[in-house]
Amino acid sequence: MTISSRLPRRGVRLAAVVAAVGLTLAACGSSDSEGDGAGSDQADGFGKLTVQLSWIKNAEFAGEFFADSKGYYKDAGFSSVNLLTGPVAQEEIVATGKADFGLSNAVSTASAVANSDFPLKIVGTTYQKNPFTVLSLADKGNIKTPKDLIGKKIGVQDPNLSLFKALLAANDIDEDEVEIVPNGFDVAPLEDKQIDGLVAYVTNESLLVKGHGFDTVDLPFADNGLPFVAESVMTTDDTIKNEPEKVKAFLEAEIKGWKDACSDLEGGAKLAVEEYGKDIDPPLELAKEVEQARAQCEDLVVSDETKANGLFTISEDMIAANMKSLKTAGIELEADDLFDMSLLEELLKEKPELAQG
């Protein structure tokens, strides 16, 4: 079993973001391990770049690994790069200036904006669809539709409880119709058939359980009434207003890195296993990382809209769908409070080749 199934999975924050006082910001695996926070060393272009990842350094961040290893960040004007390992309170790390940019999801960032007044906005997104799912076994829960949840015992992690309840609400299912079982991030209770389903990631736990030889069934949130973007790039309002070229430079490097990642799935997986995540214990498994790279590129990163408009773009229709999901989750915001796509639009007009391929 890989580390992905053993560490606490980062959760969606639907309450006030908890202060991350005294966090130790690990920066192993980046091209600069000394990073002293965001916005330093401005003598060299934009200076040092600090990026807060949402999870451990596995293939989930293959695009960032390519952007670093191929020098795209430096080409864009950053003197060095710190890729900080998660999971942490990404929103607070960015809002308090400990990182220039962070990767999170629309629900987590919206919660931080609405509940903690963090001055943050999403300026682009890696995943067009969120990877949350209810994972079940074909010979046990066999949960193919939302209505199949009724009467079932579902393992839900505490940080994801409100999100799961939002999924129920989006499908007109009363909470009393489902037995919600507190569960960690281990897949063992599902495999041992102690529960009928498990809140999971299609690119992580679903692959693990399938890799263990089980016939699995997924009920993706994004396809069942709760779509929202994930691995989304967030930064502060101040950065957007006062350092727009820095934002565009970062997005340019990200787009280039993810083009490479989705063109070379094995290469991205190897960067995770052999370089950026080489110190993870127990070690990452190459076969699983390759499959994760494939799943995320084919199902989450690349879509009909990105083929038409370019990677990292978020269409008006998608923003509207996200806002509907946020309302279902009990978060009241206007779209302009959460999304600012103006700088990405400027970048793609200035460099239309980035939107190609």
Coordinates of C-alpha atoms in Angstrom, one line a residue:
M1 CA 0.0 0.0 0.0
T2 CA 1.4 3.4 -0.9
I3 CA 1.6 6.3 1.4
S4 CA -1.3 7.9 -0.3
S5 CA -3.6 5.5 1.5
R6 CA -2.0 6.0 4.9
L7 CA -1.5 9.7 5.4
P8 CA -4.6 11.8 6.3
R9 CA -6.1 13.0 3.1
R10 CA -6.5 16.8 2.8
G11 CA -10.1 17.7 3.4
V12 CA -12.5 20.2 2.1
R13 CA -12.9 23.1 4.6
L14 CA -16.5 24.1 5.0
A15 CA -16.0 25.8 8.3
A16 CA -13.5 28.5 9.2
V17 CA -10.0 27.7 8.3
V18 CA -8.0 26.7 11.3
A19 CA -4.9 28.8 11.9
A20 CA -1.7 27.0 11.0
V21 CA 0.5 28.5 13.7
G22 CA 4.0 27.2 13.8
L23 CA 3.8 25.0 10.7
T24 CA 7.1 23.7 9.5
L25 CA 7.2 24.2 5.7
A26 CA 9.0 21.4 4.1
A27 CA 10.6 22.2 0.8
C28 CA 12.5 19.0 -0.2
G29 CA 12.5 18.1 -3.8
S30 CA 12.5 21.7 -5.2
S31 CA 15.3 23.5 -6.9
D32 CA 15.8 25.7 -3.9
S33 CA 15.6 24.2 -0.4
E34 CA 16.4 27.4 1.5
G35 CA 13.2 29.3 0.7
D36 CA 12.5 32.0 3.2
G37 CA 8.9 32.7 2.2
A38 CA 7.2 34.6 -0.6
G39 CA 8.3 37.7 -2.3
S40 CA 12.0 37.8 -1.3
D41 CA 15.1 38.5 -3.4
Q42 CA 13.4 40.8 -5.9
A43 CA 16.7 41.7 -7.5
D44 CA 16.4 38.8 -9.9
G45 CA 13.2 39.2 -11.9
F46 CA 10.3 38.2 -9.7
G47 CA 12.7 36.7 -7.1
K48 CA 12.1 33.5 -5.3
L49 CA 8.9 31.6 -6.0
T50 CA 7.1 29.7 -3.2
V51 CA 4.2 27.4 -4.1
Q52 CA 2.1 25.6 -1.5
L53 CA 1.0 22.2 -2.7
S54 CA -2.1 20.5 -1.4
W55 CA -0.6 17.1 -0.8
I56 CA 2.5 14.9 -0.8
K57 CA 4.8 15.1 -3.8
N58 CA 3.3 12.4 -5.9
A59 CA 2.2 12.4 -9.6
E60 CA -0.6 14.8 -8.6
F61 CA 1.9 17.6 -9.2
A62 CA 3.6 16.2 -12.3
G63 CA 3.1 19.6 -14.0
E64 CA 4.9 21.5 -11.3
F65 CA 7.7 19.0 -11.4
F66 CA 8.2 19.5 -15.1
A67 CA 7.9 23.3 -14.8
D68 CA 10.7 23.1 -12.2
S69 CA 13.0 20.5 -13.7
K70 CA 12.8 22.0 -17.2
G71 CA 13.4 25.5 -16.0
Y72 CA 10.0 27.0 -17.0
Y73 CA 9.7 28.9 -13.7
K74 CA 13.2 30.3 -14.1
D75 CA 12.5 31.2 -17.8
A76 CA 9.4 33.1 -16.6
G77 CA 11.6 35.2 -14.3
F78 CA 11.7 33.4 -11.0
S79 CA 15.2 33.1 -9.5
S80 CA 14.5 29.8 -7.6
V81 CA 11.5 27.6 -6.7
N82 CA 10.2 26.2 -3.4
L83 CA 7.5 23.5 -3.8
L84 CA 6.1 23.2 -0.3
T85 CA 4.6 19.8 0.7
G86 CA 1.0 19.5 2.0
P87 CA -1.4 18.8 3.4
V88 CA -1.6 22.1 5.4
A89 CA -4.1 25.0 5.5
Q90 CA -3.1 26.2 2.0
E91 CA -5.4 29.2 2.1
E92 CA -3.9 30.6 5.3
I93 CA -0.3 29.9 4.0
V94 CA -1.0 32.1 1.0
A95 CA -3.1 34.7 2.7
T96 CA -0.4 35.3 5.3
G97 CA 2.4 35.6 2.7
K98 CA 4.2 32.4 3.4
A99 CA 3.7 31.4 -0.2
D100 CA 3.1 33.3 -3.4
F101 CA 0.6 30.8 -4.8
G102 CA -1.3 27.8 -3.5
L103 CA -3.1 24.8 -5.0
S104 CA -6.5 24.0 -3.5
N105 CA -10.1 23.6 -4.7
A106 CA -13.0 26.0 -5.2
V107 CA -14.9 24.8 -2.1
S108 CA -11.9 25.1 0.3
T109 CA -10.9 28.5 -1.0
A110 CA -14.5 29.8 -1.1
S111 CA -14.9 28.7 2.6
A112 CA -11.8 30.6 3.5
V113 CA -13.0 33.7 1.8
A114 CA -16.5 33.5 3.2
N115 CA -15.8 32.3 6.7
S116 CA -12.3 33.8 7.4
D117 CA -12.3 36.9 5.2
F118 CA -9.1 35.7 3.5
P119 CA -8.3 38.0 0.5
L120 CA -7.9 35.2 -2.0
K121 CA -9.0 34.5 -5.5
I122 CA -8.7 31.6 -8.0
V123 CA -6.8 32.7 -11.1
G124 CA -6.7 29.4 -13.0
T125 CA -7.2 25.7 -12.4
T126 CA -5.4 22.5 -13.1
Y127 CA -8.4 20.1 -12.7
Q128 CA -11.5 21.0 -14.6
K129 CA -13.4 18.5 -12.5
N130 CA -12.9 17.6 -8.8
P131 CA -11.7 14.1 -8.1
F132 CA -14.0 13.3 -5.2
T133 CA -16.0 10.1 -5.4
V134 CA -18.0 7.6 -3.4
L135 CA -16.0 4.4 -3.9
S136 CA -17.6 1.0 -3.5
L137 CA -17.1 -2.6 -4.4
A138 CA -19.2 -4.2 -7.1
D139 CA -20.0 -7.2 -4.9
K140 CA -20.8 -5.1 -1.9
G141 CA -22.2 -1.5 -2.1
N142 CA -22.3 -1.3 -5.9
I143 CA -23.1 2.4 -5.7
K144 CA -23.7 3.5 -9.3
T145 CA -26.2 6.3 -8.8
P146 CA -26.9 8.7 -6.0
K147 CA -30.1 6.8 -5.1
D148 CA -27.9 3.7 -4.5
L149 CA -26.6 5.6 -1.4
I150 CA -29.9 5.2 0.3
G151 CA -29.7 2.6 3.1
K152 CA -26.0 2.2 2.7
K153 CA -23.2 2.5 5.2
I154 CA -20.7 5.2 3.9
G155 CA -17.3 5.9 5.4
V156 CA -16.7 9.6 5.5
Q157 CA -13.6 11.5 6.8
D158 CA -14.4 14.3 9.2
P159 CA -13.0 17.1 7.0
N160 CA -15.2 15.8 4.1
L161 CA -18.4 15.4 6.1
S162 CA -20.0 18.7 5.0
L163 CA -19.1 18.0 1.4
F164 CA -20.7 14.6 1.5
K165 CA -23.8 16.1 3.0
A166 CA -23.8 18.6 0.1
L167 CA -23.7 15.7 -2.3
L168 CA -26.8 14.2 -0.6
A169 CA -28.5 17.6 -0.7
A170 CA -27.7 18.0 -4.4
N171 CA -29.5 14.8 -5.1
D172 CA -32.5 15.3 -2.8
I173 CA -31.4 12.6 -0.4
D174 CA -32.2 13.0 3.3
E175 CA -29.2 12.5 5.6
D176 CA -31.3 10.1 7.7
E177 CA -31.5 7.8 4.6
V178 CA -27.8 7.1 4.7
E179 CA -25.7 5.7 7.6
I180 CA -22.6 7.9 7.8
V181 CA -19.7 6.1 9.5
P182 CA -16.7 8.1 10.7
N183 CA -13.7 6.8 8.8
G184 CA -10.1 7.7 8.3
F185 CA -8.4 7.6 4.9
D186 CA -7.5 4.0 5.0
V187 CA -9.2 1.8 2.4
A188 CA -9.1 -1.3 4.6
P189 CA -12.7 -0.9 6.0
L190 CA -14.0 -0.9 2.4
E191 CA -11.9 -3.8 1.3
D192 CA -12.9 -5.8 4.4
K193 CA -16.6 -5.0 3.6
Q194 CA -17.2 -3.3 6.9
I195 CA -18.7 -0.4 4.9
D196 CA -20.6 -0.1 1.6
G197 CA -18.8 2.9 0.3
L198 CA -16.0 5.4 1.0
V199 CA -15.5 9.0 0.2
A200 CA -12.3 8.9 -1.9
Y201 CA -10.4 10.3 -4.8
V202 CA -10.8 8.8 -8.2
T203 CA -7.1 9.4 -8.8
N204 CA -5.9 7.9 -5.5
E205 CA -7.9 5.5 -3.3
S206 CA -9.9 4.3 -6.3
L207 CA -6.7 3.3 -8.1
L208 CA -5.3 1.7 -4.9
V209 CA -8.3 -0.5 -4.3
K210 CA -8.6 -1.5 -8.0
G211 CA -4.8 -2.3 -7.9
H212 CA -5.5 -4.6 -4.9
G213 CA -7.6 -6.8 -7.2
F214 CA -11.1 -5.5 -6.4
D215 CA -13.9 -4.8 -8.9
T216 CA -14.6 -1.2 -8.0
V217 CA -17.5 1.3 -8.7
D218 CA -17.2 5.1 -8.6
L219 CA -19.8 7.7 -8.0
P220 CA -18.0 10.9 -8.9
F221 CA -19.3 14.1 -7.2
A222 CA -18.6 16.1 -10.3
D223 CA -20.9 14.0 -12.4
N224 CA -23.7 13.8 -9.8
G225 CA -24.7 17.3 -8.9
L226 CA -21.6 18.7 -7.3
P227 CA -19.1 20.0 -9.8
F228 CA -16.3 22.3 -8.8
V229 CA -12.7 22.9 -9.9
A230 CA -9.7 21.5 -8.0
E231 CA -6.0 21.9 -7.8
S232 CA -6.8 25.5 -8.5
V233 CA -4.2 28.3 -8.4
M234 CA -5.0 30.8 -5.8
T235 CA -3.2 34.0 -4.7
T236 CA -4.0 37.2 -2.9
D237 CA -6.0 40.1 -4.1
D238 CA -2.9 42.3 -3.5
T239 CA -0.7 40.1 -5.7
I240 CA -3.3 40.3 -8.5
K241 CA -3.6 44.0 -8.2
N242 CA 0.0 45.0 -7.7
E243 CA 2.0 42.2 -9.3
P244 CA -0.1 41.1 -12.3
E245 CA 3.0 40.2 -14.4
K246 CA 4.1 37.8 -11.7
V247 CA 0.8 36.1 -11.8
K248 CA 1.0 35.7 -15.5
A249 CA 4.5 34.5 -15.4
F250 CA 3.6 31.8 -12.9
L251 CA 0.6 30.7 -15.0
E252 CA 2.7 30.5 -18.1
A253 CA 5.2 28.2 -16.4
E254 CA 2.3 26.1 -15.0
I255 CA 0.7 25.7 -18.4
K256 CA 4.0 24.6 -20.0
G257 CA 4.6 22.2 -17.2
W258 CA 1.2 20.6 -17.5
K259 CA 1.4 20.3 -21.2
D260 CA 4.6 18.3 -20.7
A261 CA 3.0 16.2 -17.9
C262 CA 0.0 15.2 -20.0
S263 CA 2.3 14.4 -23.0
D264 CA 4.7 12.3 -20.9
L265 CA 2.7 10.4 -18.3
E266 CA 5.6 8.1 -17.3
G267 CA 8.1 10.9 -17.2
G268 CA 5.9 12.8 -14.7
A269 CA 5.4 9.7 -12.6
K270 CA 9.2 9.1 -12.6
L271 CA 9.9 12.6 -11.5
A272 CA 7.6 12.0 -8.5
V273 CA 9.0 8.6 -7.7
E274 CA 12.7 9.1 -8.4
E275 CA 13.2 12.8 -7.6
Y276 CA 10.6 15.0 -5.9
G277 CA 9.0 12.2 -3.8
K278 CA 12.0 10.0 -3.4
D279 CA 12.2 10.5 0.3
I280 CA 8.5 9.5 1.0
D281 CA 8.3 6.4 3.2
P282 CA 6.9 3.9 2.3
P283 CA 8.0 4.6 -1.3
L284 CA 5.7 5.7 -4.1
E285 CA 4.9 2.9 -6.5
L286 CA 5.7 3.8 -10.2
A287 CA 2.9 1.8 -11.7
K288 CA 0.3 3.5 -9.5
E289 CA 1.8 6.9 -10.2
V290 CA 1.7 6.3 -13.9
E291 CA -1.9 5.3 -13.7
Q292 CA -2.7 8.4 -11.5
A293 CA -1.0 10.6 -14.1
R294 CA -3.1 9.1 -16.8
A295 CA -6.3 9.3 -14.9
Q296 CA -5.9 13.0 -13.9
C297 CA -4.8 14.1 -17.4
E298 CA -7.5 12.2 -19.3
D299 CA -10.4 12.8 -16.9
L300 CA -9.6 16.0 -14.9
V301 CA -7.0 18.2 -16.6
V302 CA -7.9 18.0 -20.2
S303 CA -11.5 18.6 -21.3
D304 CA -13.4 19.8 -24.4
E305 CA -13.2 23.3 -22.9
T306 CA -9.4 23.2 -22.4
K307 CA -9.0 21.9 -25.9
A308 CA -10.9 24.9 -27.2
N309 CA -9.6 27.5 -24.7
G310 CA -6.4 26.2 -23.2
L311 CA -5.3 24.6 -20.0
F312 CA -6.1 26.3 -16.7
T313 CA -9.0 28.2 -18.2
I314 CA -12.4 28.2 -16.4
S315 CA -15.4 29.0 -18.6
E316 CA -18.3 31.1 -17.6
D317 CA -20.5 28.1 -17.6
M318 CA -18.1 26.2 -15.3
I319 CA -17.9 29.2 -12.9
A320 CA -21.7 29.2 -12.8
A321 CA -21.8 25.5 -12.0
N322 CA -19.2 26.0 -9.3
M323 CA -21.2 28.8 -7.7
K324 CA -24.3 26.5 -7.7
S325 CA -22.2 23.8 -5.9
L326 CA -21.0 26.3 -3.4
K327 CA -24.6 27.3 -2.6
T328 CA -25.5 23.7 -2.2
A329 CA -22.6 23.4 0.3
G330 CA -23.9 26.4 2.2
I331 CA -21.4 28.9 1.1
E332 CA -22.8 32.2 -0.1
L333 CA -20.5 34.2 -2.4
E334 CA -20.6 36.1 -5.7
A335 CA -18.5 34.7 -8.5
D336 CA -16.3 37.8 -8.5
D337 CA -15.5 37.2 -4.8
L338 CA -13.8 33.9 -5.7
F339 CA -12.7 33.9 -9.4
D340 CA -10.5 36.4 -11.3
M341 CA -9.7 35.0 -14.7
S342 CA -8.6 38.4 -16.2
L343 CA -4.8 37.8 -16.0
L344 CA -5.0 34.4 -17.6
E345 CA -7.1 35.8 -20.4
E346 CA -4.5 38.5 -20.9
L347 CA -1.7 36.0 -21.0
L348 CA -3.4 33.8 -23.6
K349 CA -4.1 36.8 -25.8
E350 CA -0.4 37.9 -25.5
K351 CA 0.8 34.3 -26.1
P352 CA -1.9 32.4 -28.0
E353 CA 0.5 29.5 -28.5
L354 CA 0.0 28.6 -24.8
A355 CA -3.6 27.7 -25.6
Q356 CA -2.6 25.4 -28.4
G357 CA -1.9 21.7 -28.1

